[in-house]
Short mmCIF file of C-alpha atoms and ligand atoms in Angstrom, two decimals:
data_model
loop_
_atom_site.label_atom_id
_atom_site.label_comp_id
_atom_site.label_asym_id
_atom_site.label_seq_id
_atom_site.Cartn_x
_atom_site.Cartn_y
_atom_site.Cartn_z
CA MET A 24 0.00 0.00 0.00
CA ARG A 25 2.84 2.39 0.79
CA HIS A 26 3.31 4.92 -2.02
CA SER A 27 6.79 4.81 -3.57
CA ASN A 28 7.25 8.54 -2.92
CA GLU A 29 7.20 7.85 0.83
CA SER A 30 10.65 6.32 0.69
CA LEU A 31 12.14 8.25 -2.24
CA ASP A 32 15.79 9.12 -2.08
CA ARG A 33 15.94 12.66 -0.63
CA SER A 34 17.60 14.18 -3.70
CA GLU A 35 14.96 12.68 -6.00
CA LEU A 36 12.30 13.99 -3.66
CA ARG A 37 13.79 17.48 -3.83
CA ASP A 38 13.76 17.33 -7.64
CA LEU A 39 10.10 16.37 -7.58
CA GLN A 40 9.32 19.15 -5.09
CA GLY A 41 11.13 21.67 -7.29
CA GLU A 42 9.12 20.70 -10.38
CA ARG A 43 5.87 20.84 -8.47
CA LEU A 44 6.71 24.16 -6.86
CA ARG A 45 7.38 25.69 -10.26
CA GLU A 46 4.02 24.43 -11.56
CA THR A 47 2.26 25.76 -8.49
CA VAL A 48 3.83 29.20 -8.85
CA GLU A 49 2.90 29.31 -12.55
CA HIS A 50 -0.66 28.34 -11.64
CA VAL A 51 -1.14 31.02 -8.97
CA TYR A 52 0.64 33.70 -11.02
CA GLU A 53 -1.77 33.03 -13.83
CA ASN A 54 -4.95 32.66 -11.78
CA VAL A 55 -4.76 34.41 -8.40
CA PRO A 56 -4.38 38.22 -8.57
CA PHE A 57 -3.47 38.26 -4.87
CA TYR A 58 -0.37 36.15 -5.55
CA ARG A 59 0.46 37.81 -8.85
CA ASP A 60 0.63 41.20 -7.08
CA LYS A 61 2.73 39.79 -4.26
CA LEU A 62 5.15 38.07 -6.65
CA ASP A 63 5.42 41.24 -8.76
CA GLU A 64 6.19 43.26 -5.62
CA LEU A 65 9.01 40.87 -4.79
CA GLY A 66 10.22 40.88 -8.38
CA THR A 67 9.80 37.10 -8.60
CA SER A 68 8.46 35.52 -11.77
CA PRO A 69 7.57 31.83 -12.16
CA GLU A 70 10.71 31.31 -14.28
CA ASP A 71 12.85 32.21 -11.25
CA ILE A 72 11.77 28.97 -9.55
CA GLU A 73 14.34 26.46 -10.74
CA SER A 74 14.45 24.21 -7.69
CA ILE A 75 12.93 23.86 -4.25
CA ASP A 76 15.82 25.96 -2.91
CA ASP A 77 14.15 28.96 -4.52
CA ILE A 78 11.23 28.78 -2.12
CA GLY A 79 12.64 31.73 -0.16
CA LYS A 80 11.88 33.96 -3.15
CA LEU A 81 8.16 33.46 -2.60
CA PRO A 82 5.80 35.52 -0.45
CA MET A 83 4.28 34.15 2.75
CA THR A 84 0.54 33.70 3.21
CA THR A 85 -1.16 34.40 6.54
CA LYS A 86 -4.49 33.82 8.27
CA GLU A 87 -5.19 37.52 7.75
CA ASP A 88 -4.83 37.04 3.99
CA PHE A 89 -7.60 34.44 4.14
CA ARG A 90 -9.76 36.92 6.03
CA ASP A 91 -8.98 39.82 3.71
CA GLU A 92 -9.67 37.71 0.64
CA TYR A 93 -12.87 36.20 2.08
CA PRO A 94 -14.61 34.28 0.70
CA ASP A 95 -12.91 33.24 -2.54
CA GLY A 96 -10.13 35.71 -3.36
CA LEU A 97 -7.47 33.01 -3.03
CA PHE A 98 -9.22 30.49 -5.28
CA ALA A 99 -7.28 29.58 -8.42
CA VAL A 100 -10.01 27.91 -10.48
CA ASP A 101 -13.48 28.82 -11.74
CA ASN A 102 -16.58 27.87 -9.86
CA GLU A 103 -17.47 25.02 -12.25
CA GLU A 104 -14.23 23.24 -11.42
CA ILE A 105 -14.83 23.35 -7.68
CA ALA A 106 -16.17 20.09 -6.31
CA ARG A 107 -16.48 20.97 -2.63
CA LEU A 108 -16.13 23.78 -0.11
CA HIS A 109 -15.24 23.51 3.57
CA ALA A 110 -14.73 26.17 6.22
CA SER A 111 -12.30 26.29 9.07
CA SER A 112 -13.45 26.74 12.61
CA GLY A 113 -12.73 30.37 13.33
CA THR A 114 -13.50 31.40 16.91
CA THR A 115 -13.80 35.04 15.89
CA GLY A 116 -14.93 36.74 12.71
CA LYS A 117 -15.51 35.08 9.38
CA PRO A 118 -14.38 31.51 8.83
CA LYS A 119 -11.71 30.70 6.25
CA ILE A 120 -13.34 29.18 3.20
CA VAL A 121 -11.38 26.42 1.46
CA ALA A 122 -12.07 24.86 -1.96
CA TYR A 123 -11.26 21.56 -3.66
CA THR A 124 -11.37 20.33 -7.24
CA GLN A 125 -12.04 16.63 -7.81
CA ASN A 126 -8.27 16.12 -8.20
CA ASP A 127 -7.72 17.88 -4.87
CA LEU A 128 -10.22 15.58 -3.19
CA ASP A 129 -8.45 12.56 -4.68
CA MET A 130 -5.06 13.79 -3.48
CA TRP A 131 -6.52 14.51 -0.04
CA GLY A 132 -8.01 11.02 0.21
CA LYS A 133 -4.69 9.46 -0.80
CA SER A 134 -2.70 11.56 1.67
CA MET A 135 -5.08 10.68 4.47
CA ALA A 136 -4.94 7.00 3.46
CA ARG A 137 -1.16 7.19 3.81
CA SER A 138 -1.61 8.60 7.29
CA LEU A 139 -3.86 5.72 8.31
CA ASP A 140 -1.51 3.21 6.70
CA ALA A 141 1.36 4.73 8.69
CA ALA A 142 -0.78 4.30 11.82
CA GLY A 143 -0.83 0.56 11.13
CA VAL A 144 -4.45 0.52 9.93
CA GLU A 145 -5.15 -2.36 7.52
CA PRO A 146 -7.71 -2.52 4.69
CA SER A 147 -9.46 -5.31 6.61
CA ASP A 148 -10.00 -3.01 9.62
CA THR A 149 -13.15 -1.21 10.64
CA VAL A 150 -12.68 2.52 11.27
CA GLN A 151 -15.15 4.32 13.50
CA ASN A 152 -14.91 7.98 12.56
CA ALA A 153 -15.95 10.19 15.48
CA TYR A 154 -14.71 13.45 13.96
CA GLY A 155 -17.50 15.90 13.21
CA TYR A 156 -18.89 15.68 9.69
CA GLY A 157 -19.75 18.97 8.07
CA LEU A 158 -17.88 22.13 7.23
CA PHE A 159 -15.04 21.06 9.53
CA THR A 160 -12.50 19.10 7.46
CA GLY A 161 -11.89 16.45 10.15
CA GLY A 162 -14.90 14.24 9.47
CA LEU A 163 -14.86 13.98 5.69
CA GLY A 164 -11.05 14.05 5.58
CA PHE A 165 -10.70 10.93 7.71
CA HIS A 166 -13.68 9.38 5.96
CA GLN A 167 -12.14 9.66 2.49
CA GLY A 168 -8.80 8.38 3.70
CA ALA A 169 -10.37 5.36 5.36
CA GLU A 170 -12.33 4.58 2.18
CA GLU A 171 -9.29 5.08 -0.01
CA LEU A 172 -7.34 2.64 2.14
CA GLY A 173 -10.12 0.10 1.69
CA THR A 174 -11.29 -0.16 5.29
CA THR A 175 -14.87 -0.40 6.46
CA VAL A 176 -15.94 3.04 7.67
CA ILE A 177 -18.57 3.75 10.31
CA PRO A 178 -19.40 7.45 9.97
CA THR A 179 -20.67 8.07 13.51
CA SER A 180 -19.52 11.71 13.52
CA SER A 181 -19.10 13.30 16.94
CA GLY A 182 -21.39 13.15 19.96
CA ASN A 183 -23.95 10.55 21.00
CA THR A 184 -21.23 8.75 22.92
CA GLN A 185 -23.22 5.93 24.49
CA ARG A 186 -24.30 4.79 21.07
CA GLN A 187 -20.73 5.11 19.84
CA VAL A 188 -19.53 2.79 22.59
CA GLU A 189 -22.23 0.26 21.77
CA LEU A 190 -21.44 0.36 18.06
CA ALA A 191 -17.72 0.00 18.67
CA ASN A 192 -18.40 -3.06 20.77
CA ASP A 193 -21.08 -4.64 18.58
CA LEU A 194 -19.49 -3.93 15.18
CA GLY A 195 -15.94 -4.63 16.26
CA SER A 196 -14.36 -1.23 15.51
CA ASP A 197 -10.58 -1.68 15.28
CA VAL A 198 -9.81 2.01 14.91
CA LEU A 199 -11.31 5.05 16.60
CA ALA A 200 -10.62 8.35 14.85
CA CYS A 201 -11.28 11.33 17.14
CA THR A 202 -9.71 14.13 19.17
CA PRO A 203 -7.49 13.04 22.09
CA SER A 204 -9.90 14.50 24.64
CA TYR A 205 -12.77 12.63 23.05
CA ALA A 206 -10.88 9.33 23.27
CA LEU A 207 -10.79 9.77 27.05
CA TYR A 208 -14.42 10.82 27.21
CA PHE A 209 -15.34 7.76 25.16
CA ALA A 210 -13.46 5.53 27.61
CA GLU A 211 -15.16 7.13 30.62
CA THR A 212 -18.57 6.71 29.05
CA ALA A 213 -17.81 3.07 28.30
CA GLU A 214 -16.86 2.53 31.91
CA GLU A 215 -20.05 4.15 33.19
CA MET A 216 -22.01 1.85 30.90
CA GLY A 217 -20.35 -1.15 32.50
CA TYR A 218 -17.79 -1.95 29.82
CA ASP A 219 -14.10 -2.37 30.51
CA PRO A 220 -12.62 0.11 27.97
CA ARG A 221 -9.52 -2.04 27.68
CA GLU A 222 -11.65 -4.97 26.51
CA LEU A 223 -13.26 -3.04 23.64
CA PRO A 224 -12.04 -4.15 20.18
CA ILE A 225 -10.32 -0.81 19.43
CA SER A 226 -6.58 -1.23 18.88
CA VAL A 227 -5.66 2.09 17.24
CA ILE A 228 -6.70 5.62 18.19
CA ALA A 229 -6.00 7.97 15.28
CA TYR A 230 -6.18 11.30 17.05
CA GLY A 231 -5.63 14.90 15.96
CA ALA A 232 -7.09 18.43 15.83
CA GLU A 233 -5.90 19.23 19.37
CA THR A 234 -2.38 19.32 20.77
CA CYS A 235 -1.57 16.16 22.65
CA THR A 236 1.43 15.80 24.96
CA GLU A 237 3.25 12.51 25.59
CA PRO A 238 1.68 12.02 29.07
CA MET A 239 -1.74 12.50 27.46
CA ARG A 240 -0.90 9.87 24.83
CA GLU A 241 0.19 7.43 27.54
CA GLU A 242 -3.06 8.03 29.37
CA ILE A 243 -5.10 7.30 26.21
CA GLU A 244 -3.10 4.17 25.38
CA GLU A 245 -3.34 2.88 28.92
CA THR A 246 -7.05 3.62 29.31
CA LEU A 247 -8.10 1.97 26.05
CA ASP A 248 -5.27 -0.54 25.67
CA ALA A 249 -4.65 0.78 22.15
CA THR A 250 -1.91 2.46 20.15
CA GLY A 251 -2.33 6.24 19.99
CA ILE A 252 -1.25 7.81 16.70
CA ASN A 253 -0.97 11.55 16.22
CA ASN A 254 -2.27 13.15 13.03
CA TYR A 255 -1.72 16.67 11.79
CA GLY A 256 -3.34 18.91 9.26
CA LEU A 257 -5.20 22.16 8.82
CA SER A 258 -7.99 23.28 6.54
CA GLU A 259 -6.05 26.13 4.93
CA VAL A 260 -3.54 23.59 3.62
CA ILE A 261 -5.95 20.68 2.97
CA GLY A 262 -7.39 19.33 6.25
CA PRO A 263 -6.16 16.25 8.13
CA GLY A 264 -3.69 14.18 6.12
CA VAL A 265 -0.73 16.60 6.02
CA ALA A 266 1.35 14.51 8.42
CA ALA A 267 1.05 11.44 10.62
CA GLU A 268 3.09 9.33 12.97
CA CYS A 269 4.16 5.87 11.96
CA HIS A 270 3.25 3.09 14.37
CA GLU A 271 6.76 1.62 14.09
CA ALA A 272 8.48 4.59 15.73
CA GLN A 273 5.69 6.82 17.16
CA ASP A 274 8.37 9.45 17.15
CA GLY A 275 7.39 12.48 15.12
CA LEU A 276 4.89 12.87 12.29
CA HIS A 277 5.98 12.17 8.71
CA ILE A 278 4.96 15.10 6.52
CA TRP A 279 3.72 14.01 3.08
CA GLU A 280 6.33 16.23 1.52
CA ASP A 281 5.59 15.41 -2.11
CA ASN A 282 2.33 17.32 -1.59
CA PHE A 283 3.14 19.74 1.25
CA TYR A 284 6.55 21.35 1.54
CA PRO A 285 7.55 22.30 5.10
CA GLU A 286 9.82 25.05 6.40
CA VAL A 287 10.37 26.20 9.97
CA ILE A 288 10.90 29.91 10.57
CA ASP A 289 11.56 32.22 13.46
CA PRO A 290 8.06 33.70 13.98
CA ARG A 291 9.49 37.12 14.84
CA THR A 292 11.84 37.58 11.89
CA GLY A 293 10.33 35.23 9.30
CA GLU A 294 13.82 33.80 8.65
CA PRO A 295 14.41 30.03 8.50
CA VAL A 296 15.78 28.54 11.73
CA GLU A 297 18.74 26.14 11.86
CA GLU A 298 17.85 22.52 11.16
CA GLY A 299 16.50 20.90 14.32
CA GLU A 300 15.56 24.18 16.00
CA GLU A 301 12.04 25.02 17.05
CA GLY A 302 10.03 27.59 15.15
CA GLU A 303 6.78 28.18 13.29
CA LEU A 304 5.79 25.63 10.68
CA VAL A 305 5.24 27.08 7.20
CA LEU A 306 3.65 24.90 4.51
CA THR A 307 3.47 25.23 0.74
CA SER A 308 1.05 23.06 -1.21
CA LEU A 309 2.74 21.45 -4.22
CA THR A 310 -0.13 19.70 -5.97
CA LYS A 311 -3.30 21.63 -5.20
CA GLU A 312 -5.52 23.13 -7.89
CA ALA A 313 -8.43 25.02 -6.33
CA LEU A 314 -6.62 26.68 -3.42
CA PRO A 315 -2.85 26.46 -3.65
CA VAL A 316 -1.04 28.14 -0.76
CA LEU A 317 2.47 29.56 -0.88
CA ARG A 318 4.38 29.47 2.40
CA TYR A 319 1.34 29.44 4.66
CA ARG A 320 2.18 30.45 8.22
CA THR A 321 0.43 27.82 10.30
CA GLY A 322 1.10 29.41 13.69
CA ASP A 323 2.09 25.94 14.94
CA LEU A 324 5.40 25.56 16.72
CA THR A 325 7.48 22.50 15.97
CA THR A 326 10.89 21.20 14.85
CA LEU A 327 11.78 19.11 11.80
CA ASN A 328 13.83 15.94 11.97
CA TYR A 329 15.44 14.63 8.77
CA ASP A 330 17.03 11.53 10.40
CA LYS A 331 16.13 8.24 8.80
CA CYS A 332 13.13 6.65 10.49
CA GLU A 333 13.02 3.01 11.50
CA CYS A 334 9.87 2.54 9.38
CA GLY A 335 11.90 3.14 6.20
CA ARG A 336 10.09 6.29 5.14
CA THR A 337 12.44 9.08 4.07
CA MET A 338 9.91 11.86 4.54
CA VAL A 339 10.80 14.40 7.19
CA ARG A 340 9.22 14.16 10.63
CA MET A 341 7.77 17.07 12.57
CA ASP A 342 7.69 17.02 16.32
CA ASN A 343 4.44 17.09 18.29
CA VAL A 344 3.18 20.63 18.02
CA THR A 345 4.04 22.42 21.29
CA GLY A 346 1.34 24.96 20.74
CA ARG A 347 -0.17 27.35 18.27
CA SER A 348 1.26 30.80 18.52
CA ASP A 349 -2.38 31.79 19.13
CA ASP A 350 -2.43 29.62 22.27
CA LEU A 351 0.50 31.38 23.86
CA LEU A 352 -0.46 32.70 27.27
CA VAL A 353 1.27 35.70 28.69
CA VAL A 354 0.73 35.59 32.43
CA ARG A 355 2.55 37.97 34.77
CA GLY A 356 5.07 38.57 31.99
CA VAL A 357 5.80 34.86 31.56
CA ASN A 358 5.19 33.21 28.18
CA LEU A 359 3.77 29.74 28.42
CA TYR A 360 1.71 27.24 26.49
CA PRO A 361 -1.12 25.25 28.06
CA SER A 362 0.63 22.12 26.71
CA GLU A 363 3.64 22.86 28.93
CA ILE A 364 1.42 22.83 31.99
CA GLU A 365 -0.27 19.66 30.75
CA HIS A 366 3.08 17.98 30.28
CA VAL A 367 4.16 18.66 33.85
CA VAL A 368 0.88 17.99 35.58
CA LEU A 369 -0.23 14.78 33.86
CA ASP A 370 3.00 13.08 34.79
CA ILE A 371 2.03 13.19 38.46
CA ASP A 372 0.45 10.19 40.18
CA GLY A 373 -3.08 10.89 41.25
CA VAL A 374 -3.85 13.45 38.54
CA ALA A 375 -6.49 12.69 35.88
CA PRO A 376 -6.04 13.98 32.30
CA HIS A 377 -8.60 16.75 32.78
CA TYR A 378 -7.78 20.31 33.72
CA ARG A 379 -8.76 23.89 33.07
CA ILE A 380 -6.96 27.19 33.21
CA ASP A 381 -8.80 30.40 34.12
CA LEU A 382 -7.20 33.78 33.74
CA TYR A 383 -8.43 36.93 35.47
CA LYS A 384 -7.26 40.47 35.96
CA GLU A 385 -7.08 41.89 39.48
CA GLY A 386 -6.20 45.53 39.06
CA ASN A 387 -3.23 45.37 36.73
CA LEU A 388 -2.21 41.91 37.81
CA ASP A 389 -2.80 38.66 35.94
CA VAL A 390 -4.22 35.90 38.07
CA MET A 391 -4.18 32.27 37.02
CA GLU A 392 -6.44 29.67 38.50
CA LEU A 393 -5.57 26.09 37.68
CA THR A 394 -8.19 23.42 38.27
CA ILE A 395 -7.06 19.84 38.18
CA GLU A 396 -9.06 16.69 38.50
CA ARG A 397 -8.04 13.90 40.84
CA ASP A 398 -7.57 10.43 39.46
CA GLU A 399 -10.04 7.84 40.60
CA GLY A 400 -8.63 5.05 42.69
CA ILE A 401 -5.36 6.72 43.64
CA GLU A 402 -5.36 7.66 47.29
CA ARG A 403 -3.19 10.65 48.02
CA GLY A 404 -3.61 13.35 50.58
CA GLU A 405 -4.87 16.63 49.17
CA SER A 406 -2.03 18.75 50.50
CA GLU A 407 0.63 16.26 49.44
CA LEU A 408 -0.73 16.26 45.89
CA GLN A 409 -1.02 20.06 45.85
CA ASP A 410 2.56 20.42 47.03
CA GLU A 411 3.86 18.09 44.37
CA ILE A 412 2.00 19.87 41.57
CA LEU A 413 3.23 23.29 42.69
CA THR A 414 6.81 22.13 43.19
CA ARG A 415 6.98 20.49 39.78
CA LEU A 416 5.48 23.52 38.03
CA GLN A 417 7.96 25.74 39.83
CA ASN A 418 10.93 23.50 38.97
CA VAL A 419 10.08 22.91 35.32
CA LEU A 420 8.34 26.10 34.26
CA SER A 421 9.48 28.50 37.01
CA PHE A 422 5.85 29.34 37.32
CA THR A 423 3.06 28.62 39.76
CA PRO A 424 -0.61 29.51 39.45
CA ASN A 425 -2.12 31.92 41.99
CA GLU A 426 -4.70 29.32 42.86
CA LEU A 427 -4.70 25.58 42.51
CA GLU A 428 -7.90 23.70 43.01
CA LEU A 429 -8.20 19.93 43.09
CA VAL A 430 -11.59 18.57 42.16
CA GLN A 431 -13.10 15.10 42.45
CA PRO A 432 -13.12 12.67 39.48
CA GLY A 433 -15.60 13.92 36.88
CA GLY A 434 -15.45 17.45 38.33
CA ILE A 435 -14.32 19.05 35.08
CA GLU A 436 -16.81 19.36 32.28
CA ARG A 437 -16.20 17.06 29.30
CA THR A 438 -16.36 18.00 25.63
CA GLU A 439 -18.45 15.65 23.56
CA VAL A 440 -18.49 17.59 20.28
CA GLY A 441 -15.72 19.64 18.70
CA LYS A 442 -12.41 20.65 20.17
CA VAL A 443 -11.87 20.71 23.90
CA GLN A 444 -11.55 24.10 25.58
CA ARG A 445 -9.08 24.19 28.44
CA VAL A 446 -8.22 27.87 28.69
CA TYR A 447 -10.78 30.47 29.74
CA ASP A 448 -9.33 33.96 29.52
CA HIS A 449 -11.58 36.40 31.37
CA ARG A 450 -9.13 39.30 31.10
CA GLY A 451 -10.97 40.90 28.17
ZN1 LIG B 501 8.52 6.40 10.50
#
């Protein structure tokens, strides 16, 4: 099943990327006034793109560009060639509208099928897809990939969790595709219904759409006795199916580089960082027709690893995303990501993988309230647990919340549909 491009020699891959980049630049120069103007401003013409090394001559694209060009200013084909539209989940303002030709949908399905194949999913498997179907690209993206791979798909969509548990049990779902927080909610619901989550037939959890730290992965794997595989993608670039972990290594997500070319830049200067350094992921689509993107600034922080992987794939691996630059919290002058807090806290015995962060303003001062749920069945004194959490946060992050509250198991509200919300910023 593995596509030959997945283990291409790196120099052959770069040749292919160079050819595809040139075609993409010709296509947008011809068909997207927004890009033609930007390229003209930079004095770059399509003929200047001779290899992938010329990517630095191209303009970047930002979220704001999507907003400014709403709804279809970035589209590169006529309406009759567009087969489908999706929209990204914007929390504020207009959503970003994304378009696909039939060829784009085919490429998307194939990329997503590669991701599932890398996860160890077999054509004989049954995939229960608990991502939301609709404008959000998660549901249909996973659906197409699972069909392309030849699996049996159960399109449950999100929500209705008791029925999901029953179906997984009765129909023998081998794979559950969902957000990491939903995987835990699913397991809890199963337990309340009298099932042992570890006895359910699910052996792979293909998760994505939220950041997921290693301790969170361990929790999911332990709770459901399954392999947790991280998936990455975003609507502006295609949807899920940009990158996925391989089950052999579970150590970084292979980016399907023949379709999506990655760079990592310093978010402040826009300059590329040294290989192996952390920065903002920038992606260029190499094969898209309806909505090609040049150097799209994802806002996601990661590092790239070009070392050979034990699975045999030569495609570069990106690290787990530490956070979106949008998620960065500035509290009392300290920069931190919710995922950093998660990483520290979930490693502690007696802590359940559920927490929330509330931020308030008292006068001019930032106040952080951290609420953490206790793990069922682990007996630890309240003050002992509190002390350990505060000490670890202080040692690792040099930061402690103003208030730390421990709540009983189930004390933090669960998210059944959509992405989990863990940060509530009341500072206005
Ligand atoms: Zn690998």
